[in-house]
Amino acid sequence: MPAELRILVLEDDMYDAELAIVTLELAGYTCLWDHAATREQFLDLLARQCYDLVLSDYSLPSFDGLSAVRLLRARDSDVPFILVSGTLGEETAIESLKAGATDYVIKSHLERLVPVVGRALREHDELRQRRQAEAALRRTEARYRDLFENANDMIYTHDLEGYFTSVNSMGLRLTGYTRDELLSMNIEQLFAPEYLQLRAEAAQKHQLEETLVSAEEIEVIRKDATRVWVEVSSRLIYEDGRPVGLQGIARDISERRRAEEERRQLEDQLLQAQKMESIGTLAGGVAHDFNNMLTAIIGNIQLVLEDVLPDSPDYPLLTEIEKAAMRATALTRQLLTFSRRQPIERRTVDLNGTITEVSQMLRRIIGEDVEIAIRQAPGMAPILADPAQVQQVVMNLAVNARDAMPEGGRLLIATGVVDLDEAACRNYAWARPGRYVQIVVSDTGVGMDVETQQRIFEPFFTTKERGRGTGLGLSVVYGIIKQHEGFIQVASEPGHGTTFTIFLPAPSFVSDAVAPELSHMVRGGHETILVAEDESSLRYLAATVLERLGYTVLLAEDGKVALDMFESDPARIDLVVLDLVMPRFGGRDALARMRAIRPELRALFVTGYDDSDEHARSASVAIPGTTLLHKPYRVDMLGLRVRELLDHRAV
């Protein structure tokens, strides 16, 4: 029962009006009431005030209760309206109720007013609550209908036979069918044939295990016959405890699948490059030993051929052996350049275009929290390089940069051109004067200390946690750049990011010079030559060749023995022939110690590695007064290089 009851009394007799109010107050109601006796007063009060109840006499001098209830219902359909009349016939009462009156009470039985009012107020309150609930339900249904229709995923229901019973707008866009078409279809008509068995198993699992939710990735065939990957989640729909259908959500994951596939391909490429770098290191060692054996074979065959006449029956056999050995040298060259699935393939490359291509891949794998900026120098001349390996270098450095920016940041990839003179080259290891193109990869990540920078190019060295890095990425970068006769610089500080600067020669340092035509009539001499070679067969081959040319030859099995022999009588030795890689002292170290005694001493370095190897590069570039001879070599080439050095024609 309400604490207060606001009542409008339509009555021409004030006594009757007060009597009705007193009756309600005696029953416990607190009545705040207004009185009207005419139509105008009634309408005026309705316009100014909201009421909980209207009590109305049926007959008034210029108005009646039937008209009043109609006026009230035109304004407010819910307020209880009770007729309180002296006399009210059955027909009039029925007409009033049809017009909207809630109930009626005869003045002579006013004791009925209290229960009639109580029932009217309860029914009004129930009606109000029901209407509020219905309005809330309509709002909820509208909200969920909006969510249903405007969801980014396909939402649908189908019966236990698989026929659609509802589908949202995204389902129409995803499949290409109209709503009417889908509502006449079975869901299996959308699935690619190879997924029907999976679908059948999922349906059986639903029914047998009463699984609430299941999810699988399948391909849907659209109306235009194209395919799209979706992730489907579904659950059973129950009515009265019995399953009557399924509700499903299908999310378009085709872009995610494409990105994952691209990422897998990129990871495969990176892993392949890293694996091939390790294999390339092994292959280089094998090729070095193989070149030593070939040098002995070729050299000794050539020495024998000098003593065999062309009309001898052994001459063709010996020349065939020589040809086979020379063909084998081509295999060693391939081994020495092998670090990927196929040998390095250099061609004219537009560096800016190559960076643009790789940047498009990077945007898909780096992540949205890293800003990628590309800054390219205009008008850059092409370079001679393997574009796939150049892209691999940028990719490895960019992935490292991403890992160094776990909270996001900025990645800059820039190109440029720089000319290095001899003075500038002293600031860069392995640099030679000339024009270089630059690739700069800079990040705003965590940076590195000096100790870390000194080790980053070591194979298997990594600062990442276990399972997140192989430690080969920068080793691969370093190897590729070396193969392209370039070099790399790193600048970094903890907390201030890292910048890698790559220098690639433009034009390439690949030599187009043609090897000189050699003659068996190589001029010899009477000088003394110290030969240091750890392979005994090659040591004695060199001695035989040089002694036949008239030289006095001293032999040493490694760099330490050669240094001891030189120190015992430095003035006696006119030239040293040094293998670059030997036990105890290599060729470079041995020469450095010898030149500490005789700075003008000239040397011929011999190596089984190719020009991209660090030992060979440093020997031929960084040490003046030396020249380099690759194994396997012709014996006449050995004599020629020795004579050039002795005559001071080599640089």
mmCIF file with all atom_site columns, N, CA and C in Angstrom, residues 442-482:
data_model
loop_
_atom_site.group_PDB
_atom_site.id
_atom_site.type_symbol
_atom_site.label_atom_id
_atom_site.label_alt_id
_atom_site.label_comp_id
_atom_site.label_asym_id
_atom_site.label_entity_id
_atom_site.label_seq_id
_atom_site.pdbx_PDB_ins_code
_atom_site.Cartn_x
_atom_site.Cartn_y
_atom_site.Cartn_z
_atom_site.occupancy
_atom_site.B_iso_or_equiv
_atom_site.pdbx_formal_charge
_atom_site.auth_seq_id
_atom_site.auth_comp_id
_atom_site.auth_asym_id
_atom_site.auth_atom_id
_atom_site.pdbx_PDB_model_num
ATOM 1   N N  . SER A 1 442 ? 68.466 1.084   -38.513 1.00 0.00 ? 442 SER A N  1
ATOM 2   C CA . SER A 1 442 ? 68.595 1.698   -37.193 1.00 0.00 ? 442 SER A CA 1
ATOM 3   C C  . SER A 1 442 ? 67.313 1.483   -36.399 1.00 0.00 ? 442 SER A C  1
ATOM 4   N N  . ASP A 1 443 ? 67.456 1.213   -35.093 1.00 0.00 ? 443 ASP A N  1
ATOM 5   C CA . ASP A 1 443 ? 66.281 1.029   -34.231 1.00 0.00 ? 443 ASP A CA 1
ATOM 6   C C  . ASP A 1 443 ? 66.418 1.879   -32.982 1.00 0.00 ? 443 ASP A C  1
ATOM 7   N N  . THR A 1 444 ? 65.321 1.993   -32.252 1.00 0.00 ? 444 THR A N  1
ATOM 8   C CA . THR A 1 444 ? 65.287 2.744   -30.990 1.00 0.00 ? 444 THR A CA 1
ATOM 9   C C  . THR A 1 444 ? 65.166 1.790   -29.815 1.00 0.00 ? 444 THR A C  1
ATOM 10  N N  . GLY A 1 445 ? 65.787 0.617   -29.949 1.00 0.00 ? 445 GLY A N  1
ATOM 11  C CA . GLY A 1 445 ? 65.629 -0.431  -28.950 1.00 0.00 ? 445 GLY A CA 1
ATOM 12  C C  . GLY A 1 445 ? 66.564 -0.306  -27.762 1.00 0.00 ? 445 GLY A C  1
ATOM 13  N N  . VAL A 1 446 ? 66.825 -1.467  -27.130 1.00 0.00 ? 446 VAL A N  1
ATOM 14  C CA . VAL A 1 446 ? 67.536 -1.488  -25.855 1.00 0.00 ? 446 VAL A CA 1
ATOM 15  C C  . VAL A 1 446 ? 69.028 -1.225  -26.007 1.00 0.00 ? 446 VAL A C  1
ATOM 16  N N  . GLY A 1 447 ? 69.569 -1.387  -27.210 1.00 0.00 ? 447 GLY A N  1
ATOM 17  C CA . GLY A 1 447 ? 70.981 -1.119  -27.425 1.00 0.00 ? 447 GLY A CA 1
ATOM 18  C C  . GLY A 1 447 ? 71.883 -2.220  -26.887 1.00 0.00 ? 447 GLY A C  1
ATOM 19  N N  . MET A 1 448 ? 73.204 -2.036  -27.076 1.00 0.00 ? 448 MET A N  1
ATOM 20  C CA . MET A 1 448 ? 74.194 -3.038  -26.658 1.00 0.00 ? 448 MET A CA 1
ATOM 21  C C  . MET A 1 448 ? 75.394 -2.356  -26.037 1.00 0.00 ? 448 MET A C  1
ATOM 22  N N  . ASP A 1 449 ? 76.024 -3.063  -25.105 1.00 0.00 ? 449 ASP A N  1
ATOM 23  C CA . ASP A 1 449 ? 77.276 -2.555  -24.563 1.00 0.00 ? 449 ASP A CA 1
ATOM 24  C C  . ASP A 1 449 ? 78.430 -2.963  -25.481 1.00 0.00 ? 449 ASP A C  1
ATOM 25  N N  . VAL A 1 450 ? 79.617 -2.480  -25.166 1.00 0.00 ? 450 VAL A N  1
ATOM 26  C CA . VAL A 1 450 ? 80.780 -2.717  -26.028 1.00 0.00 ? 450 VAL A CA 1
ATOM 27  C C  . VAL A 1 450 ? 81.119 -4.201  -26.096 1.00 0.00 ? 450 VAL A C  1
ATOM 28  N N  . GLU A 1 451 ? 81.048 -4.891  -24.954 1.00 0.00 ? 451 GLU A N  1
ATOM 29  C CA . GLU A 1 451 ? 81.386 -6.312  -24.929 1.00 0.00 ? 451 GLU A CA 1
ATOM 30  C C  . GLU A 1 451 ? 80.464 -7.114  -25.841 1.00 0.00 ? 451 GLU A C  1
ATOM 31  N N  . THR A 1 452 ? 79.185 -6.788  -25.815 1.00 0.00 ? 452 THR A N  1
ATOM 32  C CA . THR A 1 452 ? 78.236 -7.496  -26.681 1.00 0.00 ? 452 THR A CA 1
ATOM 33  C C  . THR A 1 452 ? 78.513 -7.203  -28.147 1.00 0.00 ? 452 THR A C  1
ATOM 34  N N  . GLN A 1 453 ? 78.812 -5.954  -28.472 1.00 0.00 ? 453 GLN A N  1
ATOM 35  C CA . GLN A 1 453 ? 79.094 -5.589  -29.858 1.00 0.00 ? 453 GLN A CA 1
ATOM 36  C C  . GLN A 1 453 ? 80.286 -6.369  -30.417 1.00 0.00 ? 453 GLN A C  1
ATOM 37  N N  . GLN A 1 454 ? 81.225 -6.671  -29.565 1.00 0.00 ? 454 GLN A N  1
ATOM 38  C CA . GLN A 1 454 ? 82.413 -7.388  -30.034 1.00 0.00 ? 454 GLN A CA 1
ATOM 39  C C  . GLN A 1 454 ? 82.123 -8.839  -30.377 1.00 0.00 ? 454 GLN A C  1
ATOM 40  N N  . ARG A 1 455 ? 80.966 -9.356  -29.932 1.00 0.00 ? 455 ARG A N  1
ATOM 41  C CA . ARG A 1 455 ? 80.676 -10.777 -30.139 1.00 0.00 ? 455 ARG A CA 1
ATOM 42  C C  . ARG A 1 455 ? 79.471 -11.049 -31.019 1.00 0.00 ? 455 ARG A C  1
ATOM 43  N N  . ILE A 1 456 ? 78.779 -10.008 -31.473 1.00 0.00 ? 456 ILE A N  1
ATOM 44  C CA . ILE A 1 456 ? 77.491 -10.225 -32.130 1.00 0.00 ? 456 ILE A CA 1
ATOM 45  C C  . ILE A 1 456 ? 77.589 -11.016 -33.425 1.00 0.00 ? 456 ILE A C  1
ATOM 46  N N  . PHE A 1 457 ? 78.753 -10.983 -34.080 1.00 0.00 ? 457 PHE A N  1
ATOM 47  C CA . PHE A 1 457 ? 78.877 -11.707 -35.343 1.00 0.00 ? 457 PHE A CA 1
ATOM 48  C C  . PHE A 1 457 ? 79.415 -13.126 -35.157 1.00 0.00 ? 457 PHE A C  1
ATOM 49  N N  . GLU A 1 458 ? 79.615 -13.513 -33.910 1.00 0.00 ? 458 GLU A N  1
ATOM 50  C CA . GLU A 1 458 ? 80.067 -14.876 -33.663 1.00 0.00 ? 458 GLU A CA 1
ATOM 51  C C  . GLU A 1 458 ? 78.916 -15.855 -33.865 1.00 0.00 ? 458 GLU A C  1
ATOM 52  N N  . PRO A 1 459 ? 79.151 -16.962 -34.562 1.00 0.00 ? 459 PRO A N  1
ATOM 53  C CA . PRO A 1 459 ? 78.079 -17.961 -34.717 1.00 0.00 ? 459 PRO A CA 1
ATOM 54  C C  . PRO A 1 459 ? 77.614 -18.468 -33.354 1.00 0.00 ? 459 PRO A C  1
ATOM 55  N N  . PHE A 1 460 ? 76.305 -18.572 -33.215 1.00 0.00 ? 460 PHE A N  1
ATOM 56  C CA . PHE A 1 460 ? 75.622 -19.123 -32.041 1.00 0.00 ? 460 PHE A CA 1
ATOM 57  C C  . PHE A 1 460 ? 75.669 -18.200 -30.826 1.00 0.00 ? 460 PHE A C  1
ATOM 58  N N  . PHE A 1 461 ? 76.236 -16.999 -30.962 1.00 0.00 ? 461 PHE A N  1
ATOM 59  C CA . PHE A 1 461 ? 76.169 -16.049 -29.855 1.00 0.00 ? 461 PHE A CA 1
ATOM 60  C C  . PHE A 1 461 ? 74.839 -15.305 -29.920 1.00 0.00 ? 461 PHE A C  1
ATOM 61  N N  . THR A 1 462 ? 74.122 -15.254 -28.798 1.00 0.00 ? 462 THR A N  1
ATOM 62  C CA . THR A 1 462 ? 72.835 -14.558 -28.761 1.00 0.00 ? 462 THR A CA 1
ATOM 63  C C  . THR A 1 462 ? 72.607 -14.002 -27.370 1.00 0.00 ? 462 THR A C  1
ATOM 64  N N  . THR A 1 463 ? 71.919 -12.877 -27.293 1.00 0.00 ? 463 THR A N  1
ATOM 65  C CA . THR A 1 463 ? 71.518 -12.292 -26.018 1.00 0.00 ? 463 THR A CA 1
ATOM 66  C C  . THR A 1 463 ? 70.072 -12.584 -25.691 1.00 0.00 ? 463 THR A C  1
ATOM 67  N N  . LYS A 1 464 ? 69.385 -13.325 -26.568 1.00 0.00 ? 464 LYS A N  1
ATOM 68  C CA . LYS A 1 464 ? 67.968 -13.621 -26.353 1.00 0.00 ? 464 LYS A CA 1
ATOM 69  C C  . LYS A 1 464 ? 67.816 -14.799 -25.405 1.00 0.00 ? 464 LYS A C  1
ATOM 70  N N  . GLU A 1 465 ? 66.629 -14.873 -24.776 1.00 0.00 ? 465 GLU A N  1
ATOM 71  C CA . GLU A 1 465 ? 66.402 -15.977 -23.864 1.00 0.00 ? 465 GLU A CA 1
ATOM 72  C C  . GLU A 1 465 ? 66.349 -17.303 -24.622 1.00 0.00 ? 465 GLU A C  1
ATOM 73  N N  . ARG A 1 466 ? 66.526 -18.359 -23.894 1.00 0.00 ? 466 ARG A N  1
ATOM 74  C CA . ARG A 1 466 ? 66.589 -19.693 -24.484 1.00 0.00 ? 466 ARG A CA 1
ATOM 75  C C  . ARG A 1 466 ? 65.331 -19.980 -25.294 1.00 0.00 ? 466 ARG A C  1
ATOM 76  N N  . GLY A 1 467 ? 65.533 -20.481 -26.510 1.00 0.00 ? 467 GLY A N  1
ATOM 77  C CA . GLY A 1 467 ? 64.398 -20.845 -27.359 1.00 0.00 ? 467 GLY A CA 1
ATOM 78  C C  . GLY A 1 467 ? 63.943 -19.753 -28.289 1.00 0.00 ? 467 GLY A C  1
ATOM 79  N N  . ARG A 1 468 ? 64.493 -18.520 -28.163 1.00 0.00 ? 468 ARG A N  1
ATOM 80  C CA . ARG A 1 468 ? 64.040 -17.413 -29.003 1.00 0.00 ? 468 ARG A CA 1
ATOM 81  C C  . ARG A 1 468 ? 65.033 -17.021 -30.079 1.00 0.00 ? 468 ARG A C  1
ATOM 82  N N  . GLY A 1 469 ? 66.230 -17.569 -30.044 1.00 0.00 ? 469 GLY A N  1
ATOM 83  C CA . GLY A 1 469 ? 67.209 -17.208 -31.067 1.00 0.00 ? 469 GLY A CA 1
ATOM 84  C C  . GLY A 1 469 ? 68.256 -18.286 -31.219 1.00 0.00 ? 469 GLY A C  1
ATOM 85  N N  . THR A 1 470 ? 68.763 -18.424 -32.451 1.00 0.00 ? 470 THR A N  1
ATOM 86  C CA . THR A 1 470 ? 69.795 -19.425 -32.718 1.00 0.00 ? 470 THR A CA 1
ATOM 87  C C  . THR A 1 470 ? 71.190 -18.837 -32.617 1.00 0.00 ? 470 THR A C  1
ATOM 88  N N  . GLY A 1 471 ? 71.316 -17.514 -32.647 1.00 0.00 ? 471 GLY A N  1
ATOM 89  C CA . GLY A 1 471 ? 72.636 -16.900 -32.644 1.00 0.00 ? 471 GLY A CA 1
ATOM 90  C C  . GLY A 1 471 ? 73.325 -16.924 -33.988 1.00 0.00 ? 471 GLY A C  1
ATOM 91  N N  . LEU A 1 472 ? 72.572 -17.225 -35.060 1.00 0.00 ? 472 LEU A N  1
ATOM 92  C CA . LEU A 1 472 ? 73.174 -17.295 -36.393 1.00 0.00 ? 472 LEU A CA 1
ATOM 93  C C  . LEU A 1 472 ? 72.767 -16.131 -37.298 1.00 0.00 ? 472 LEU A C  1
ATOM 94  N N  . GLY A 1 473 ? 71.767 -15.349 -36.888 1.00 0.00 ? 473 GLY A N  1
ATOM 95  C CA . GLY A 1 473 ? 71.250 -14.305 -37.772 1.00 0.00 ? 473 GLY A CA 1
ATOM 96  C C  . GLY A 1 473 ? 72.304 -13.318 -38.218 1.00 0.00 ? 473 GLY A C  1
ATOM 97  N N  . LEU A 1 474 ? 73.066 -12.766 -37.274 1.00 0.00 ? 474 LEU A N  1
ATOM 98  C CA . LEU A 1 474 ? 74.090 -11.785 -37.642 1.00 0.00 ? 474 LEU A CA 1
ATOM 99  C C  . LEU A 1 474 ? 75.303 -12.448 -38.275 1.00 0.00 ? 474 LEU A C  1
ATOM 100 N N  . SER A 1 475 ? 75.545 -13.710 -37.956 1.00 0.00 ? 475 SER A N  1
ATOM 101 C CA . SER A 1 475 ? 76.615 -14.429 -38.650 1.00 0.00 ? 475 SER A CA 1
ATOM 102 C C  . SER A 1 475 ? 76.289 -14.556 -40.128 1.00 0.00 ? 475 SER A C  1
ATOM 103 N N  . VAL A 1 476 ? 75.021 -14.829 -40.427 1.00 0.00 ? 476 VAL A N  1
ATOM 104 C CA . VAL A 1 476 ? 74.578 -14.902 -41.823 1.00 0.00 ? 476 VAL A CA 1
ATOM 105 C C  . VAL A 1 476 ? 74.766 -13.547 -42.501 1.00 0.00 ? 476 VAL A C  1
ATOM 106 N N  . VAL A 1 477 ? 74.359 -12.488 -41.826 1.00 0.00 ? 477 VAL A N  1
ATOM 107 C CA . VAL A 1 477 ? 74.532 -11.136 -42.374 1.00 0.00 ? 477 VAL A CA 1
ATOM 108 C C  . VAL A 1 477 ? 76.002 -10.873 -42.687 1.00 0.00 ? 477 VAL A C  1
ATOM 109 N N  . TYR A 1 478 ? 76.851 -11.188 -41.748 1.00 0.00 ? 478 TYR A N  1
ATOM 110 C CA . TYR A 1 478 ? 78.282 -10.944 -41.923 1.00 0.00 ? 478 TYR A CA 1
ATOM 111 C C  . TYR A 1 478 ? 78.842 -11.728 -43.106 1.00 0.00 ? 478 TYR A C  1
ATOM 112 N N  . GLY A 1 479 ? 78.451 -13.008 -43.219 1.00 0.00 ? 479 GLY A N  1
ATOM 113 C CA . GLY A 1 479 ? 78.944 -13.828 -44.318 1.00 0.00 ? 479 GLY A CA 1
ATOM 114 C C  . GLY A 1 479 ? 78.497 -13.333 -45.675 1.00 0.00 ? 479 GLY A C  1
ATOM 115 N N  . ILE A 1 480 ? 77.241 -12.927 -45.783 1.00 0.00 ? 480 ILE A N  1
ATOM 116 C CA . ILE A 1 480 ? 76.731 -12.430 -47.063 1.00 0.00 ? 480 ILE A CA 1
ATOM 117 C C  . ILE A 1 480 ? 77.457 -11.155 -47.480 1.00 0.00 ? 480 ILE A C  1
ATOM 118 N N  . ILE A 1 481 ? 77.657 -10.263 -46.527 1.00 0.00 ? 481 ILE A N  1
ATOM 119 C CA . ILE A 1 481 ? 78.329 -9.008  -46.853 1.00 0.00 ? 481 ILE A CA 1
ATOM 120 C C  . ILE A 1 481 ? 79.769 -9.273  -47.286 1.00 0.00 ? 481 ILE A C  1
ATOM 121 N N  . LYS A 1 482 ? 80.428 -10.211 -46.621 1.00 0.00 ? 482 LYS A N  1
ATOM 122 C CA . LYS A 1 482 ? 81.791 -10.563 -47.032 1.00 0.00 ? 482 LYS A CA 1
ATOM 123 C C  . LYS A 1 482 ? 81.813 -11.110 -48.450 1.00 0.00 ? 482 LYS A C  1
#
